[in-house]
Coordinates of C-alpha atoms and ligand atoms in Angstrom, one line a residue:
X151 CA -44.4 161.9 -0.9
X152 CA -47.6 160.4 0.0
X153 CA -46.2 157.1 1.0
X154 CA -43.9 158.8 3.5
X155 CA -46.9 160.7 5.2
X156 CA -48.8 157.5 5.6
X157 CA -46.0 155.5 6.8
X158 CA -45.5 158.3 9.9
X159 CA -49.0 157.5 10.7
X160 CA -48.7 153.6 11.7
X161 CA -50.7 152.7 14.7
X162 CA -49.0 150.7 17.4
X163 CA -49.1 147.2 17.0
X164 CA -50.7 144.6 19.4
X165 CA -46.5 143.9 19.9
X166 CA -45.9 147.3 20.9
X167 CA -48.5 148.1 23.0
X168 CA -47.9 144.5 25.0
X169 CA -44.3 145.6 25.3
X170 CA -45.4 148.9 26.9
X171 CA -47.8 147.1 29.2
X172 CA -45.1 144.7 30.2
X173 CA -42.3 147.4 30.7
X174 CA -44.9 148.9 33.1
X175 CA -45.4 146.0 35.1
X176 CA -42.0 145.1 35.3
X177 CA -41.0 148.5 36.6
X178 CA -41.2 149.1 40.4
X179 CA -44.0 152.1 41.0
X180 CA -42.6 155.3 42.0
X181 CA -45.3 155.6 44.7
X182 CA -45.8 153.3 47.8
X183 CA -48.6 155.3 49.3
X184 CA -49.8 158.2 47.6
X185 CA -52.4 158.8 50.1
X186 CA -49.5 160.3 52.4
X187 CA -49.4 163.3 50.2
X188 CA -53.2 163.9 50.3
X189 CA -54.8 166.6 52.4
X190 CA -56.6 164.1 54.2
X191 CA -53.7 162.2 55.6
X192 CA -53.3 162.7 59.4
X193 CA -49.5 162.5 60.1
X194 CA -48.2 160.7 63.1
X195 CA -45.6 163.7 63.6
X196 CA -46.5 166.9 63.8
X197 CA -43.0 169.2 63.3
X198 CA -42.5 172.6 64.7
X199 CA -45.7 173.4 66.1
X200 CA -45.1 172.2 69.7
X201 CA -46.0 175.5 71.2
X202 CA -49.4 175.8 69.3
X203 CA -50.2 172.5 70.7
X204 CA -49.5 173.3 74.2
X205 CA -50.9 176.4 74.1
X206 CA -54.3 175.1 72.7
X207 CA -53.9 172.5 75.0
X208 CA -53.5 174.2 77.9
X209 CA -56.6 176.7 77.2
X210 CA -58.9 173.8 76.6
X211 CA -57.8 171.6 79.6
X212 CA -60.2 173.2 82.1
X213 CA -63.0 171.5 80.2
X214 CA -61.7 168.4 81.9
X215 CA -63.1 170.1 85.4
X216 CA -66.4 171.0 83.6
X217 CA -65.4 174.5 83.3
X218 CA -65.6 176.6 80.2
X219 CA -62.7 177.3 78.4
X220 CA -61.9 180.6 76.8
X221 CA -63.1 181.3 73.2
X222 CA -59.9 181.0 70.9
X223 CA -59.2 182.6 67.7
X224 CA -56.5 180.9 65.3
X225 CA -54.9 182.5 62.5
X226 CA -52.4 182.1 60.3
X227 CA -51.9 181.7 56.2
X228 CA -52.9 179.0 54.4
X229 CA -51.1 175.6 54.9
X230 CA -49.5 176.5 58.2
X231 CA -50.9 173.7 60.0
X232 CA -54.0 175.0 61.7
X233 CA -56.4 172.5 60.7
X234 CA -53.9 169.5 61.5
X235 CA -53.1 170.8 64.8
X236 CA -56.8 171.7 65.9
X237 CA -58.1 168.5 65.1
X238 CA -54.9 166.5 66.8
X239 CA -55.5 168.6 70.1
X240 CA -59.3 168.2 70.0
X241 CA -59.7 164.5 69.4
X242 CA -57.0 163.9 71.9
X243 CA -58.8 166.0 74.6
X244 CA -62.2 163.7 73.4
X245 CA -60.4 160.6 73.7
X246 CA -59.0 161.7 77.3
X247 CA -62.5 162.8 78.4
X248 CA -64.1 159.9 77.1
X249 CA -61.6 157.6 79.3
X250 CA -62.5 159.7 82.3
X251 CA -66.2 159.7 81.9
X252 CA -66.4 163.6 81.0
X253 CA -68.9 164.5 78.8
X254 CA -67.4 166.2 75.7
X255 CA -68.5 166.8 72.4
X256 CA -66.2 168.6 69.7
X257 CA -68.5 169.9 66.6
X258 CA -66.3 170.5 63.6
X259 CA -67.6 172.6 60.7
X260 CA -65.3 173.5 57.6
X261 CA -67.1 176.4 56.8
X262 CA -65.6 176.7 53.1
X263 CA -67.6 173.6 52.4
X264 CA -70.5 174.7 50.3
X265 CA -73.1 172.1 51.8
X266 CA -72.1 172.8 55.1
X267 CA -71.9 176.4 55.4
X268 CA -73.1 178.8 52.5
X269 CA -75.8 179.8 54.7
X270 CA -76.8 180.4 58.2
X271 CA -79.2 177.8 58.1
X272 CA -76.9 175.0 56.5
X273 CA -74.6 175.7 59.1
X274 CA -77.3 175.2 62.0
X275 CA -78.5 172.2 60.4
X276 CA -75.0 170.5 60.3
X277 CA -73.9 171.4 63.7
X278 CA -77.4 170.2 64.9
X279 CA -77.1 167.1 62.8
X280 CA -73.9 166.2 64.3
X281 CA -75.6 166.2 67.6
X282 CA -78.2 163.9 66.3
X283 CA -81.0 166.4 65.9
X284 CA -82.3 166.1 62.2
X285 CA -83.1 169.0 60.6
X286 CA -84.6 169.3 57.0
X287 CA -82.2 170.7 54.3
X288 CA -84.7 173.6 53.7
X289 CA -88.0 174.8 54.8
X290 CA -87.8 175.9 58.5
X291 CA -87.9 179.6 59.7
X292 CA -84.5 180.4 60.7
X293 CA -85.5 181.0 64.3
X294 CA -86.9 177.5 64.6
X295 CA -83.3 176.0 63.4
X296 CA -81.7 178.2 65.9
X297 CA -84.3 176.7 68.8
X298 CA -83.5 173.3 67.5
X299 CA -80.0 173.6 67.6
X300 CA -80.0 174.9 71.2
X301 CA -82.5 172.4 72.3
X302 CA -80.1 169.9 71.1
X303 CA -77.1 171.5 72.5
X304 CA -78.9 171.6 76.1
X305 CA -80.2 167.9 75.8
X306 CA -76.7 166.9 75.0
X307 CA -75.3 168.7 77.8
X308 CA -71.7 168.7 79.6
X309 CA -69.0 170.4 77.5
X310 CA -69.5 171.3 73.7
X311 CA -66.4 172.8 71.5
X312 CA -67.5 174.1 68.5
X313 CA -64.6 174.6 65.9
X314 CA -65.4 176.7 63.1
X315 CA -62.6 176.2 60.7
X316 CA -62.2 179.0 57.6
X317 CA -64.4 181.0 59.5
X318 CA -63.4 184.1 57.5
X319 CA -65.3 182.3 54.7
X320 CA -68.4 182.1 56.6
X321 CA -68.5 186.0 57.5
X322 CA -68.0 186.7 53.9
X323 CA -70.9 184.7 52.9
X324 CA -73.3 185.1 55.7
X325 CA -72.1 188.3 57.7
X326 CA -71.3 188.3 61.4
X327 CA -74.8 188.3 63.3
X328 CA -74.4 184.2 63.3
X329 CA -71.1 184.6 65.3
X330 CA -72.6 187.3 67.6
X331 CA -75.7 184.5 68.1
X332 CA -73.1 182.0 68.9
X333 CA -71.2 184.0 71.4
X334 CA -74.4 184.9 73.0
X335 CA -75.4 181.3 73.1
X336 CA -71.9 180.6 74.8
X337 CA -72.7 182.9 77.8
X338 CA -76.8 182.0 77.8
X339 CA -77.2 178.3 77.3
X340 CA -78.1 176.2 80.7
X341 CA -76.4 172.9 81.3
X342 CA -73.9 173.1 78.9
X343 CA -70.5 174.8 78.4
X344 CA -70.0 175.8 74.6
X345 CA -66.6 177.3 73.5
X346 CA -65.7 178.5 70.1
X347 CA -62.7 177.9 68.2
X348 CA -62.5 180.0 65.2
X349 CA -59.9 179.5 62.5
X350 CA -59.0 181.9 60.1
X351 CA -56.3 182.1 57.1
X352 CA -57.1 186.1 56.5
X353 CA -55.0 187.9 59.1
X354 CA -57.2 191.0 59.0
X355 CA -60.5 189.2 59.6
X356 CA -60.9 189.4 63.2
X357 CA -60.6 193.4 62.6
X358 CA -63.7 193.5 60.4
X359 CA -66.1 191.9 63.0
X360 CA -68.4 193.6 65.3
X361 CA -66.6 195.0 68.3
X362 CA -68.5 192.8 70.7
X363 CA -68.1 189.4 68.8
X364 CA -64.6 190.3 68.4
X365 CA -63.7 190.7 71.9
X366 CA -65.8 187.4 72.7
X367 CA -64.4 185.4 70.0
X368 CA -60.7 186.3 70.8
X369 CA -60.6 185.6 74.4
X370 CA -57.4 183.9 73.3
X371 CA -55.4 184.2 70.4
X372 CA -52.9 181.6 68.5
X373 CA -50.9 182.8 65.9
X374 CA -49.5 180.0 63.1
X375 CA -46.4 181.5 61.5
X376 CA -45.5 180.7 57.9
X377 CA -42.8 177.7 58.0
X378 CA -39.3 178.2 56.9
X379 CA -37.4 176.2 54.3
X380 CA -35.6 174.1 56.9
X381 CA -39.0 173.3 58.8
X382 CA -40.7 172.4 55.3
X383 CA -37.9 170.2 54.6
X384 CA -38.5 168.4 57.9
X385 CA -42.3 168.1 57.0
X386 CA -41.6 166.9 53.6
X387 CA -38.7 164.4 54.3
X388 CA -41.1 162.5 56.6
X389 CA -43.7 162.5 54.2
X390 CA -41.9 161.7 51.2
X391 CA -40.3 158.4 52.9
X392 CA -44.0 157.3 53.5
X393 CA -45.2 158.1 49.9
X394 CA -42.5 156.9 47.7
X395 CA -40.4 153.8 47.2
X396 CA -36.8 153.8 48.1
X397 CA -34.9 155.5 45.7
X398 CA -37.9 157.0 43.8
X399 CA -37.3 160.4 44.6
X400 CA -34.0 162.5 44.6
X401 CA -33.2 164.6 47.8
X402 CA -32.7 167.6 45.3
X403 CA -36.2 167.4 44.4
X404 CA -37.5 167.5 47.8
X405 CA -35.4 170.4 48.7
X406 CA -36.5 172.3 45.7
X407 CA -40.5 171.5 46.8
X408 CA -39.3 173.3 50.1
X409 CA -37.5 176.1 48.4
X410 CA -40.6 176.8 46.3
X411 CA -43.1 176.6 49.1
X412 CA -40.9 178.7 51.5
X413 CA -41.0 181.5 49.1
X414 CA -44.9 180.7 48.8
X415 CA -45.6 182.4 52.5
X416 CA -44.5 178.8 53.9
X417 CA -47.3 176.8 52.9
X418 CA -47.0 172.9 53.5
X419 CA -50.1 172.0 51.5
X420 CA -48.5 173.4 48.4
X421 CA -45.2 171.9 49.0
X422 CA -47.2 168.8 49.6
X423 CA -49.1 169.1 46.3
X424 CA -45.8 169.7 44.5
X425 CA -44.7 166.2 45.7
X426 CA -47.3 164.6 44.7
X427 CA -47.9 165.9 41.1
X428 CA -44.3 165.8 40.6
X429 CA -44.7 162.1 41.4
X430 CA -47.5 161.7 39.0
X431 CA -45.6 163.2 36.0
X432 CA -42.9 161.2 36.8
X433 CA -44.7 158.1 36.6
X434 CA -46.7 159.3 33.4
X435 CA -43.5 159.9 31.5
X436 CA -42.3 156.4 32.4
X437 CA -39.1 158.0 34.2
X438 CA -37.4 156.0 36.9
X439 CA -37.6 158.5 39.7
X440 CA -38.7 162.0 40.6
X441 CA -36.1 164.6 40.2
X442 CA -35.8 168.3 40.3
X443 CA -37.2 168.9 36.5
X444 CA -40.3 167.0 37.6
X445 CA -40.8 169.7 40.5
X446 CA -40.5 172.7 38.0
X447 CA -43.1 170.9 35.5
X448 CA -45.5 170.4 38.9
X449 CA -45.0 173.9 39.5
X450 CA -45.9 175.0 36.2
X451 CA -49.2 172.7 36.2
X452 CA -50.4 173.8 39.7
X453 CA -49.8 177.6 38.3
X454 CA -51.7 176.7 35.4
X455 CA -54.5 175.1 37.5
X456 CA -54.5 178.1 39.6
X457 CA -54.6 180.7 36.9
X458 CA -57.4 179.3 34.9
X459 CA -59.5 178.9 38.0
X460 CA -58.8 182.7 38.8
X461 CA -59.9 183.4 35.0
X462 CA -62.9 181.1 35.1
X463 CA -64.6 183.0 38.3
X464 CA -64.2 186.1 36.6
X465 CA -67.2 188.6 36.2
X466 CA -68.3 188.9 32.4
X467 CA -66.5 192.2 31.7
X468 CA -63.5 191.4 33.3
X469 CA -63.5 188.1 31.2
X470 CA -63.8 190.0 28.2
X471 CA -61.2 192.7 29.2
X472 CA -58.9 189.9 29.9
X473 CA -59.6 188.1 26.6
X474 CA -59.3 191.4 24.7
X475 CA -55.7 191.8 26.3
X476 CA -54.6 188.1 25.7
X477 CA -55.6 188.5 22.3
X478 CA -53.5 191.0 21.6
X479 CA -50.7 189.8 23.5
X480 CA -50.7 187.0 21.0
X481 CA -49.3 189.3 18.4
X482 CA -47.3 192.1 20.7
X483 CA -45.1 191.7 23.6
X484 CA -47.1 194.5 25.3
X485 CA -50.0 197.1 25.0
X486 CA -51.2 200.1 26.5
X487 CA -54.6 200.7 28.3
X488 CA -55.9 202.7 25.2
X489 CA -55.4 200.2 22.7
X490 CA -57.3 197.7 25.2
X491 CA -60.3 200.0 25.4
X492 CA -61.1 199.8 21.8
X493 CA -60.8 195.8 21.2
X494 CA -63.1 195.4 24.4
X495 CA -65.6 197.8 23.0
X496 CA -65.4 195.7 19.8
X497 CA -66.1 192.6 21.3
X498 CA -68.9 194.4 23.4
X499 CA -70.8 195.5 20.2
X500 CA -70.1 191.8 18.8
X501 CA -71.8 190.3 21.7
X502 CA -74.5 193.1 21.9
X503 CA -73.3 194.3 25.2
X504 CA -73.0 198.0 26.6
X505 CA -69.2 198.8 27.2
X506 CA -68.0 200.0 30.4
X507 CA -66.3 203.2 30.8
X508 CA -62.6 203.6 30.3
X509 CA -62.4 204.3 34.0
X510 CA -63.9 200.8 35.2
X511 CA -62.0 199.1 32.4
X512 CA -58.9 200.7 34.0
X513 CA -59.8 199.2 37.6
X514 CA -60.4 195.9 36.1
X515 CA -57.1 196.0 34.4
X516 CA -55.6 196.9 37.9
X517 CA -57.5 194.0 39.6
X518 CA -56.3 191.6 36.8
X519 CA -52.9 192.7 37.8
X520 CA -53.4 191.9 41.3
X521 CA -54.7 188.4 40.7
X522 CA -51.5 187.7 38.8
X523 CA -53.3 187.1 35.4
X524 CA -51.3 190.0 33.8
X525 CA -48.5 192.7 34.3
X526 CA -49.7 196.4 34.3
X527 CA -47.1 199.2 35.0
X528 CA -48.0 202.2 35.1
X529 CA -46.1 204.8 33.0
X530 CA -46.1 208.5 32.7
X531 CA -46.9 209.8 29.4
X532 CA -45.7 213.3 30.2
X533 CA -48.4 215.8 29.9
X534 CA -50.6 213.5 28.4
X535 CA -51.0 212.0 31.9
X536 CA -50.4 208.5 32.8
X537 CA -51.5 205.0 31.3
X538 CA -50.7 201.3 32.0
X539 CA -48.2 199.2 30.0
X540 CA -49.7 195.4 30.0
X541 CA -47.6 192.5 29.4
X542 CA -47.9 188.7 29.8
X543 CA -47.3 187.3 33.3
X544 CA -48.1 183.5 32.4
X545 CA -46.2 181.2 30.9
X546 CA -46.9 180.1 27.1
X547 CA -49.2 177.2 27.7
X548 CA -51.1 178.8 30.1
X549 CA -51.8 181.9 28.0
X550 CA -53.2 179.5 25.1
X551 CA -55.3 177.5 27.8
X552 CA -57.2 180.7 29.2
X553 CA -57.8 182.1 26.0
X554 CA -59.4 178.8 25.1
X555 CA -61.5 178.9 28.3
X556 CA -62.6 182.6 28.0
X557 CA -63.7 181.9 24.4
X558 CA -65.9 178.8 25.6
X559 CA -67.2 180.9 28.4
X560 CA -68.0 183.8 26.6
X561 CA -69.2 182.0 23.7
X562 CA -67.1 183.8 21.4
Ligands
ADP781 N1 -46.4 170.7 61.3 C1 -46.7 169.8 60.4 N2 -46.0 168.5 60.2 C2 -46.5 167.6 59.3 N3 -47.6 168.1 58.5 C3 -47.9 169.2 58.1 C4 -47.7 170.2 59.2 N4 -48.3 171.3 59.0 C5 -48.9 171.0 58.1 N5 -48.8 169.8 57.6 C6 -49.5 169.1 56.7 O1 -49.8 170.3 55.6 C7 -51.3 170.2 54.8 C8 -51.9 171.3 55.3 O2 -52.0 171.7 56.8 P1 -53.3 172.4 57.3 O3 -53.4 171.8 59.0 O4 -54.5 171.9 56.5 O5 -53.2 173.7 57.0 P2 -54.0 175.1 57.2 O6 -55.3 174.4 57.9 O7 -53.1 176.0 58.2 O8 -54.5 175.5 55.8 C9 -51.6 169.0 55.4 O9 -51.6 168.0 54.7 C10 -50.8 168.8 56.6 O10 -50.9 167.4 57.1
MG782 MG1 -57.3 174.6 57.2

């Protein structure tokens, strides 16, 4: 008996490893150029966005006569090509202006980047730096940073297009006063024409702005609708040709990516991510080619990443409630709000925390449901009122991973 167990645990010999490595060397790799699937890659062809490209170019063209273009507000869900199209048009415009000796500077800021725009100060410093004005990373009063930025603008002169990508993230972090100052600046700076392009993933964002900022920022609006299945296929086939070696990906696999991303609000970024991860999985499994099953695995992995990230950033009590739910759901298929309250209160006692009221816990459960971390459906209990029946919305693997993560995060 003992011998059998031992023989089961033999270490792969030097020879086996050599064979493994040799096999790997012999095999033609799946990827030809994986970078073609990365977010940074600038594709040569931009599909199904002619209308947006033309509109944006026409609105910006007056800059070539030294006239200030209208401010533009661009919106559409994530992965609809907003950043791609905007950088494509502005970089072509810049190159054209340079050829014709027209003074034009395009300043680009991705407001989601922490170091670029988590404060008003940082954003101004970033933009001033792009104009060649060094501003220390901290220490100056905000007024002074504004003054230096305006001075830098006037010194540079000519035409300036300010692209504020992911502008909704900026306003969430620092409020809309900064945008008010910027739109005022467009009207008041001397010897320089400043126009703003604001790009947002959040469609309702513009309605939350101060009325003056809103009307100034959206003098023109361009909408990026979601891509449909056929459009995503065009985008994906092009990139797949560049990224994979011949015969290394099934057409069915590409179609599946397009179909999944079309369900997910036509997000080209997700489609490209799926393709890349599927290729990596196939490569690691030593499979010959990327097939539909690899796309399924990639989807599972992306969901896992997304869910664990959502769980990781929850506030402490939400983490505790989620932990209580997931622990109970290890044993049962579904559970009611009242039972969760008890487990949650026990956990609080164990950690020396004061528990939240049942009402707050109920709100948290609703929020967890919206985030897709659990399923919570309201059921009526007749004259005893209503309660929520909670069940699992994630796969078994994700369930285990999140439980482990919460355990670590909560020090349980
Ligand atoms: N029309 C298109 N043609 C080719 N590639 C596209 C197209 N639209 C988006 N992509 C690709 O999809 C990804 C997401 O596009 P992006 O412009 O970043 O979207 P958004 O800024 O709207 O979130 C990028 O890798 C981009 O190259
Ligand atoms: Mg973008």
